[in-house]
Tab-separated table of C-alpha atoms and ligand atoms in Angstrom:
chain	number	residue	atom	x	y	z
U	1439	MET	CA	69.471	117.310	-106.658
U	1440	SER	CA	71.656	114.277	-106.170
U	1441	GLU	CA	71.675	110.940	-107.906
U	1442	THR	CA	71.245	108.359	-105.199
U	1443	THR	CA	70.014	105.520	-107.346
U	1444	ASP	CA	72.176	103.140	-105.302
U	1445	LYS	CA	69.387	103.236	-102.729
U	1446	ILE	CA	66.933	101.665	-105.200
U	1447	TYR	CA	66.231	97.961	-104.565
U	1448	GLU	CA	64.241	95.573	-106.693
U	1449	TYR	CA	61.201	93.690	-105.410
U	1450	THR	CA	62.473	90.446	-103.861
U	1451	SER	CA	61.417	88.794	-100.620
U	1452	ARG	CA	64.886	89.441	-99.247
U	1453	ASN	CA	64.645	93.151	-99.955
U	1454	ILE	CA	61.153	93.279	-98.429
U	1455	GLU	CA	62.628	91.771	-95.251
U	1456	LYS	CA	65.456	94.272	-95.290
U	1457	ALA	CA	63.005	97.160	-95.781
U	1458	ALA	CA	60.729	95.873	-93.018
U	1459	GLU	CA	63.648	95.785	-90.640
U	1460	ILE	CA	64.486	99.393	-91.488
U	1461	ILE	CA	60.847	100.372	-90.837
U	1462	ARG	CA	60.773	98.536	-87.487
U	1463	ASN	CA	64.039	100.173	-86.458
U	1464	GLY	CA	62.783	103.674	-87.175
U	1465	GLY	CA	64.207	104.319	-90.641
U	1466	LEU	CA	62.528	105.658	-93.780
U	1467	VAL	CA	61.649	103.452	-96.749
U	1468	ALA	CA	60.128	104.767	-99.969
U	1469	PHE	CA	57.794	102.248	-101.596
U	1470	PRO	CA	55.419	102.039	-104.551
U	1471	THR	CA	51.655	102.108	-104.266
U	1472	GLU	CA	49.155	102.003	-107.127
U	1473	THR	CA	48.791	105.818	-106.896
U	1474	VAL	CA	52.229	107.345	-106.265
U	1475	TYR	CA	55.361	106.378	-104.312
U	1476	GLY	CA	55.136	106.915	-100.554
U	1477	LEU	CA	57.790	107.846	-98.000
U	1478	GLY	CA	57.157	105.329	-95.242
U	1479	ALA	CA	57.822	105.055	-91.517
U	1480	ASN	CA	56.556	103.066	-88.534
U	1481	VAL	CA	53.481	104.961	-87.306
U	1482	TYR	CA	54.378	104.146	-83.688
U	1483	ASN	CA	57.883	105.596	-83.889
U	1484	SER	CA	57.546	109.360	-83.368
U	1485	LYS	CA	61.159	110.023	-84.221
U	1486	ALA	CA	60.796	108.290	-87.576
U	1487	VAL	CA	57.529	110.121	-88.236
U	1488	ALA	CA	59.230	113.426	-87.398
U	1489	ASN	CA	61.941	112.546	-89.914
U	1490	ILE	CA	59.287	112.260	-92.634
U	1491	PHE	CA	58.144	115.823	-91.992
U	1492	ALA	CA	61.771	116.991	-91.989
U	1493	ALA	CA	62.704	115.124	-95.182
U	1494	LYS	CA	59.742	116.585	-97.068
U	1495	ASN	CA	60.025	120.000	-95.472
U	1496	ARG	CA	56.377	119.533	-94.593
U	1497	PRO	CA	54.653	121.455	-91.777
U	1498	PHE	CA	53.693	119.419	-88.725
U	1499	PHE	CA	50.050	120.502	-88.979
U	1500	ASP	CA	49.639	118.362	-92.101
U	1501	PRO	CA	48.572	114.830	-91.015
U	1502	LEU	CA	49.795	111.622	-92.663
U	1503	ILE	CA	47.938	108.619	-94.077
U	1504	SER	CA	48.423	105.281	-92.284
U	1505	HIS	CA	48.708	102.381	-94.706
U	1506	ILE	CA	47.383	99.019	-93.540
U	1507	ALA	CA	47.239	95.548	-95.073
U	1508	ASP	CA	44.343	94.067	-93.110
U	1509	ILE	CA	40.835	95.524	-92.904
U	1510	ASN	CA	40.373	94.195	-89.388
U	1511	PHE	CA	43.090	96.502	-88.169
U	1512	LEU	CA	40.734	99.438	-88.730
U	1513	GLU	CA	38.742	98.695	-85.594
U	1514	ARG	CA	41.831	98.998	-83.431
U	1515	TYR	CA	42.582	102.379	-84.887
U	1516	ALA	CA	39.378	104.234	-85.592
U	1517	LYS	CA	35.678	104.418	-84.845
U	1518	VAL	CA	34.019	102.393	-87.551
U	1519	ASP	CA	30.413	101.666	-88.370
U	1520	GLN	CA	28.726	99.538	-91.003
U	1521	LYS	CA	29.092	102.192	-93.660
U	1522	VAL	CA	32.846	102.470	-93.147
U	1523	MET	CA	33.302	98.704	-93.187
U	1524	ALA	CA	31.155	98.357	-96.310
U	1525	LEU	CA	33.182	101.038	-98.089
U	1526	ALA	CA	36.417	99.331	-97.051
U	1527	GLN	CA	35.168	95.939	-98.274
U	1528	LYS	CA	34.152	97.449	-101.581
U	1529	PHE	CA	37.087	99.752	-102.373
U	1530	TRP	CA	40.095	98.237	-100.554
U	1531	PRO	CA	42.740	97.550	-101.474
U	1532	GLY	CA	42.577	100.647	-103.662
U	1533	PRO	CA	43.028	104.404	-104.015
U	1534	LEU	CA	40.472	105.503	-101.398
U	1535	THR	CA	41.506	107.005	-98.065
U	1536	PHE	CA	39.176	107.465	-95.093
U	1537	VAL	CA	39.337	110.214	-92.502
U	1538	LEU	CA	37.829	108.683	-89.346
U	1539	ASN	CA	37.466	109.558	-85.686
U	1540	ARG	CA	40.238	108.120	-83.528
U	1541	ILE	CA	39.201	105.375	-81.194
U	1542	GLU	CA	41.153	106.389	-78.151
U	1543	GLU	CA	44.028	108.510	-77.128
U	1544	ASP	CA	47.097	106.683	-78.319
U	1545	PRO	CA	49.842	109.269	-77.907
U	1546	ARG	CA	52.146	107.205	-80.096
U	1547	ILE	CA	50.208	108.226	-83.192
U	1548	ASP	CA	49.666	111.885	-82.216
U	1549	LEU	CA	52.382	113.150	-84.516
U	1550	ALA	CA	51.141	111.177	-87.519
U	1551	CYS	CA	47.666	112.622	-86.847
U	1552	SER	CA	49.068	116.129	-86.301
U	1553	GLY	CA	47.371	116.109	-82.919
U	1554	LEU	CA	43.904	115.935	-84.492
U	1555	ARG	CA	41.125	113.701	-83.192
U	1556	THR	CA	40.936	112.077	-86.596
U	1557	VAL	CA	43.045	109.363	-88.168
U	1558	THR	CA	43.547	108.850	-91.894
U	1559	VAL	CA	43.795	105.320	-93.286
U	1560	ARG	CA	44.007	103.420	-96.531
U	1561	MET	CA	44.910	99.983	-97.863
U	1562	PRO	CA	46.993	100.338	-101.025
U	1563	ARG	CA	46.546	98.017	-104.007
U	1564	HIS	CA	50.164	97.172	-104.690
U	1565	PRO	CA	51.945	93.907	-103.859
U	1566	VAL	CA	55.149	95.664	-102.741
U	1567	ALA	CA	53.266	97.971	-100.373
U	1568	LEU	CA	51.136	95.156	-98.952
U	1569	ASP	CA	54.138	92.836	-98.503
U	1570	LEU	CA	56.121	95.573	-96.797
U	1571	ILE	CA	53.316	96.447	-94.367
U	1572	LYS	CA	52.767	92.770	-93.512
U	1573	ALA	CA	56.483	92.110	-93.043
U	1574	SER	CA	56.876	95.215	-90.863
U	1575	GLY	CA	53.963	94.211	-88.635
U	1576	VAL	CA	52.945	97.851	-88.095
U	1577	PRO	CA	50.892	100.383	-90.044
U	1578	ILE	CA	53.163	102.459	-92.244
U	1579	VAL	CA	52.542	106.187	-92.422
U	1580	ALA	CA	53.447	107.589	-95.793
U	1581	PRO	CA	52.949	110.860	-97.575
U	1582	SER	CA	53.821	111.062	-101.250
U	1583	ALA	CA	57.624	110.773	-101.520
U	1584	ASN	CA	58.298	114.253	-102.852
U	1585	ARG	CA	59.223	117.574	-101.302
U	1586	TYR	CA	56.343	119.655	-99.983
U	1587	GLN	CA	54.147	121.099	-102.756
U	1588	SER	CA	56.197	119.669	-105.624
U	1589	ILE	CA	55.225	116.957	-108.133
U	1590	SER	CA	54.467	113.525	-106.669
U	1591	PRO	CA	56.752	110.640	-107.761
U	1592	THR	CA	55.445	107.811	-109.920
U	1593	THR	CA	58.753	105.950	-110.359
U	1594	ALA	CA	61.578	104.930	-108.013
U	1595	LYS	CA	63.907	107.233	-109.957
U	1596	HIS	CA	61.655	110.245	-109.238
U	1597	VAL	CA	62.006	109.460	-105.532
U	1598	ALA	CA	65.782	109.140	-105.789
U	1599	ASP	CA	65.990	112.471	-107.631
U	1600	GLY	CA	63.961	114.342	-105.034
U	1601	LEU	CA	64.511	112.647	-101.679
U	1602	GLY	CA	67.396	110.258	-102.304
U	1603	ASP	CA	69.514	111.826	-99.577
U	1604	SER	CA	66.834	111.454	-96.917
U	1605	VAL	CA	65.662	107.868	-97.336
U	1606	ASP	CA	67.371	104.686	-96.203
U	1607	MET	CA	65.971	102.565	-99.005
U	1608	ILE	CA	63.741	102.859	-102.070
U	1609	LEU	CA	61.775	99.772	-103.133
U	1610	ASP	CA	61.244	99.675	-106.887
U	1611	GLY	CA	57.831	98.524	-108.089
U	1612	GLY	CA	57.930	100.072	-111.550
U	1613	ALA	CA	55.734	102.944	-112.662
U	1614	CYS	CA	52.552	103.536	-110.644
U	1615	THR	CA	49.480	102.424	-112.556
U	1616	VAL	CA	46.916	104.923	-111.232
U	1617	GLY	CA	49.284	107.910	-111.186
U	1618	VAL	CA	47.271	110.377	-109.104
U	1619	GLU	CA	46.923	110.197	-105.323
U	1620	SER	CA	44.078	108.483	-103.511
U	1621	THR	CA	40.666	110.071	-103.072
U	1622	ILE	CA	40.293	111.361	-99.510
U	1623	LEU	CA	36.848	110.780	-98.046
U	1624	ASP	CA	35.944	112.392	-94.743
U	1625	LEU	CA	33.608	110.036	-92.879
U	1626	THR	CA	33.667	111.824	-89.528
U	1627	SER	CA	30.205	113.321	-89.910
U	1628	GLU	CA	26.854	112.069	-91.150
U	1629	LYS	CA	27.427	113.221	-94.726
U	1630	PRO	CA	30.603	111.938	-96.394
U	1631	VAL	CA	32.698	114.682	-97.986
U	1632	ILE	CA	35.509	114.329	-100.529
U	1633	LEU	CA	38.497	116.370	-99.327
U	1634	ARG	CA	40.677	115.490	-102.306
U	1635	ALA	CA	39.601	114.099	-105.684
U	1636	GLY	CA	41.786	111.124	-106.576
U	1637	GLY	CA	42.136	107.645	-107.968
U	1638	THR	CA	38.673	106.449	-106.898
U	1639	THR	CA	36.018	108.360	-108.783
U	1640	LYS	CA	33.277	110.381	-107.111
U	1641	GLU	CA	30.797	108.562	-109.355
U	1642	ALA	CA	31.888	105.127	-108.096
U	1643	ILE	CA	31.526	106.129	-104.436
U	1644	GLU	CA	28.172	107.799	-105.067
U	1645	GLU	CA	26.879	104.754	-106.876
U	1646	PHE	CA	27.918	102.477	-104.036
U	1647	LEU	CA	26.431	104.682	-101.303
U	1648	GLY	CA	23.353	105.598	-103.309
U	1649	THR	CA	23.789	109.290	-102.451
U	1650	THR	CA	25.495	112.305	-103.920
U	1651	ILE	CA	28.703	113.398	-102.234
U	1652	GLU	CA	29.991	116.902	-101.865
U	1653	ILE	CA	33.504	117.897	-102.669
U	1654	SER	CA	34.957	120.295	-100.146
U	1655	SER	CA	36.773	123.022	-101.981
U	1656	GLY	CA	38.091	124.047	-98.591
U	1657	ASN	CA	39.398	127.359	-97.474
U	1658	PRO	CA	42.796	127.653	-99.178
U	1659	ASN	CA	44.062	129.842	-96.346
U	1660	GLN	CA	43.179	127.250	-93.761
U	1661	PRO	CA	43.051	123.945	-95.588
U	1662	THR	CA	41.545	120.841	-94.059
U	1663	ALA	CA	43.800	118.899	-96.405
U	1664	PRO	CA	46.918	120.763	-97.489
U	1665	GLY	CA	46.274	119.150	-100.844
U	1666	GLN	CA	43.657	121.932	-100.808
U	1667	LEU	CA	46.376	124.586	-100.853
U	1668	LEU	CA	46.062	126.611	-104.026
U	1669	ARG	CA	49.614	125.949	-105.132
U	1670	HIS	CA	50.537	122.278	-104.869
U	1671	TYR	CA	51.831	119.470	-107.081
U	1672	ALA	CA	53.664	122.231	-108.923
U	1673	PRO	CA	56.391	122.163	-111.577
U	1674	GLN	CA	59.042	124.915	-111.633
U	1675	LYS	CA	57.785	126.521	-114.830
U	1676	LYS	CA	54.656	128.569	-115.394
U	1677	LEU	CA	51.859	126.213	-116.404
U	1678	SER	CA	48.685	127.094	-118.338
U	1679	ILE	CA	45.678	124.812	-118.515
U	1680	ASN	CA	42.752	124.302	-120.911
U	1681	VAL	CA	44.970	125.389	-123.788
U	1682	ASN	CA	43.917	124.686	-127.373
U	1683	ASN	CA	46.536	126.751	-129.186
U	1684	PRO	CA	49.879	126.754	-127.375
U	1685	SER	CA	52.440	129.464	-128.082
U	1686	GLU	CA	55.934	128.683	-129.332
U	1687	ASP	CA	57.594	129.063	-125.956
U	1688	GLU	CA	55.271	126.489	-124.372
U	1689	PHE	CA	55.955	122.775	-124.028
U	1690	PHE	CA	52.553	121.411	-124.930
U	1691	ILE	CA	51.016	118.391	-123.238
U	1692	GLY	CA	48.158	117.212	-125.404
U	1693	PHE	CA	45.165	114.960	-124.827
U	1694	GLY	CA	43.130	112.922	-127.315
U	1695	ASN	CA	42.990	114.490	-130.778
U	1696	LEU	CA	44.783	117.594	-129.565
U	1697	ASP	CA	48.362	116.413	-129.961
U	1698	GLY	CA	51.383	118.061	-128.365
U	1699	HIS	CA	55.055	117.393	-127.639
U	1700	LEU	CA	53.631	114.644	-125.453
U	1701	ASN	CA	50.093	113.289	-125.356
U	1702	LEU	CA	48.528	112.197	-122.036
U	1703	SER	CA	46.366	109.741	-123.964
U	1704	LYS	CA	45.913	109.683	-127.720
U	1705	SER	CA	42.810	107.542	-127.321
U	1706	GLY	CA	41.321	109.956	-124.783
U	1707	SER	CA	41.560	107.482	-121.870
U	1708	LEU	CA	41.425	109.289	-118.521
U	1709	SER	CA	43.106	106.446	-116.644
U	1710	GLU	CA	45.992	106.475	-119.119
U	1711	ALA	CA	46.163	110.264	-118.767
U	1712	ALA	CA	46.255	110.049	-114.954
U	1713	SER	CA	49.073	107.514	-115.023
U	1714	ASN	CA	51.132	109.766	-117.326
U	1715	LEU	CA	50.358	113.104	-115.680
U	1716	PHE	CA	53.144	113.581	-113.124
U	1717	ALA	CA	55.888	112.021	-115.265
U	1718	PHE	CA	54.916	114.319	-118.152
U	1719	LEU	CA	54.948	117.401	-115.914
U	1720	ARG	CA	58.474	116.437	-114.842
U	1721	ALA	CA	59.508	115.888	-118.463
U	1722	ALA	CA	58.036	119.265	-119.431
U	1723	ASP	CA	59.919	120.930	-116.579
U	1724	SER	CA	63.218	119.507	-117.814
U	1725	GLN	CA	62.864	120.726	-121.446
U	1726	LYS	CA	65.198	123.730	-121.366
U	1727	GLN	CA	64.154	125.159	-124.746
U	1728	TYR	CA	60.573	125.744	-123.558
U	1729	PRO	CA	60.279	128.221	-120.658
U	1730	LYS	CA	56.584	127.479	-120.123
U	1731	ILE	CA	54.182	124.528	-120.056
U	1732	ALA	CA	50.672	124.305	-121.500
U	1733	VAL	CA	48.166	121.476	-121.103
U	1734	ALA	CA	45.183	120.668	-123.317
U	1735	PRO	CA	41.639	120.609	-121.872
U	1736	ILE	CA	40.786	117.416	-119.960
U	1737	PRO	CA	37.161	116.335	-119.351
U	1738	THR	CA	35.997	116.817	-115.752
U	1739	THR	CA	34.257	113.472	-115.286
U	1740	GLY	CA	35.608	110.313	-113.608
U	1741	LEU	CA	39.382	110.463	-113.100
U	1742	GLY	CA	39.323	113.759	-114.992
U	1743	LEU	CA	38.204	115.418	-111.768
U	1744	ALA	CA	41.460	114.465	-110.012
U	1745	ILE	CA	43.546	115.338	-113.086
U	1746	ASN	CA	41.981	118.796	-113.342
U	1747	ASP	CA	42.334	119.337	-109.589
U	1748	ARG	CA	46.098	118.671	-109.795
U	1749	LEU	CA	46.475	120.808	-112.923
U	1750	ILE	CA	44.625	123.762	-111.405
U	1751	ARG	CA	46.888	123.668	-108.334
U	1752	ALA	CA	49.995	123.158	-110.451
U	1753	SER	CA	49.038	126.196	-112.534
U	1754	HIS	CA	48.540	128.498	-109.578
U	1755	SER	CA	51.229	131.158	-109.491
U	1756	ARG	CA	53.568	131.430	-106.534
Y	3080	TXA	O1	47.707	108.089	-102.816
Y	3080	TXA	C1	48.022	108.576	-101.731
Y	3080	TXA	O2	47.167	108.972	-100.919
Y	3080	TXA	C2	49.514	108.700	-101.421
Y	3080	TXA	C3	50.086	107.293	-101.276
Y	3080	TXA	C4	51.532	107.304	-100.858
Y	3080	TXA	O3	49.311	106.564	-100.361
Y	3080	TXA	N1	49.702	109.460	-100.224
Y	3080	TXA	C5	49.505	110.792	-100.173
Y	3080	TXA	O4	49.779	111.358	-98.931
Y	3080	TXA	O5	49.122	111.444	-101.118
Y	3080	TXA	P1	49.990	112.928	-98.745
Y	3080	TXA	O6	50.425	113.080	-97.336
Y	3080	TXA	O7	50.903	113.442	-99.779
Y	3080	TXA	O8	48.557	113.511	-98.919
Y	3080	TXA	C6	47.582	113.210	-97.962
Y	3080	TXA	C7	46.620	114.333	-97.818
Y	3080	TXA	C8	47.283	115.592	-97.294
Y	3080	TXA	O9	46.846	116.675	-98.095
Y	3080	TXA	C9	46.730	115.688	-95.877
Y	3080	TXA	O10	46.602	117.007	-95.474
Y	3080	TXA	C10	45.393	114.994	-95.978
Y	3080	TXA	O11	45.642	113.945	-96.861
Y	3080	TXA	N2	44.973	114.466	-94.674
Y	3080	TXA	C11	45.581	113.517	-93.973
Y	3080	TXA	N3	44.955	113.314	-92.803
Y	3080	TXA	C12	43.913	114.165	-92.760
Y	3080	TXA	C13	42.903	114.439	-91.802
Y	3080	TXA	N4	42.832	113.806	-90.642
Y	3080	TXA	N5	41.993	115.387	-92.095
Y	3080	TXA	C14	42.064	116.033	-93.280
Y	3080	TXA	N6	43.003	115.828	-94.213
Y	3080	TXA	C15	43.921	114.908	-93.961
Y	3081	MG	MG1	51.474	114.741	-101.319
């Protein structure tokens, strides 16, 4: 791990311009979104997109999300119908990502789509991200700015610690407010399916559509979304979940009345817990005197679904 905090730049219009120029010229810029920090590149520049996979050590079969700043761009990218547009109007900008059928063969985005016939798109709810996309003039593909299968970054410093050597610039937008990744909604068939629980709750989407939505647990050996891999988002140490009585060798992350060395949310707020989750897992990993990590039970409703999903994957043994 190297300290490359000199690549961190504050949010000014000048730095947005500088970052946009790097994106247009095929470089990599890490930027904040409301969920986690992303590692961004120009979707139309295959070399830059390839560099994302290399920097993260991510397999090429794992497609990337395109980030856009204008709903109307969707129609140039993907097959959309009324339902898709209504969902976009309702939930964008925000932590909801759509998997859609591609509109036509545009070989320039093949790599970002991992050669699939689908394209994955979202509009983030963060001024830095939106300004950067607008200034770049192209959709920006961005996975979470961490190495493959490790903990996603929720501050600029996390990015510098993990990927500082591989990025040209890191835009600092403070700590991410949502703290878990976007919900991924597959809209390629008649029935929408959630491929990854995330920052937009299942309940909110169901209420808007007036139907129940299934969550695809996927086949972990052949994941549709590699977020469906059993081990993902993982700290270095062994992690136990749903723990009420931690042992002495465990760094305990509490929730609500069940206090620990840290508490995800004393008041029992799931949104506060989500925003603290990844930073606390990192903190727990760095506490040398505790060889293991334990986390208190978290309710499985609302954002709790995404929190539990990440914890289950983080707890899966190598
Ligand atoms: O909140 C987020 O979504 C963050 C911020 C930066 O936008 N991004 C993010 O990207 O989490 P990433 O690449 O770390 O996770 C995206 C997930 C991956 O598990 C990928 O496999 C899945 O989305 N995915 C992307 N395109 C897909 C597709 N066409 N079909 C199925 N899964 C797809
Ligand atoms: Mg990720």
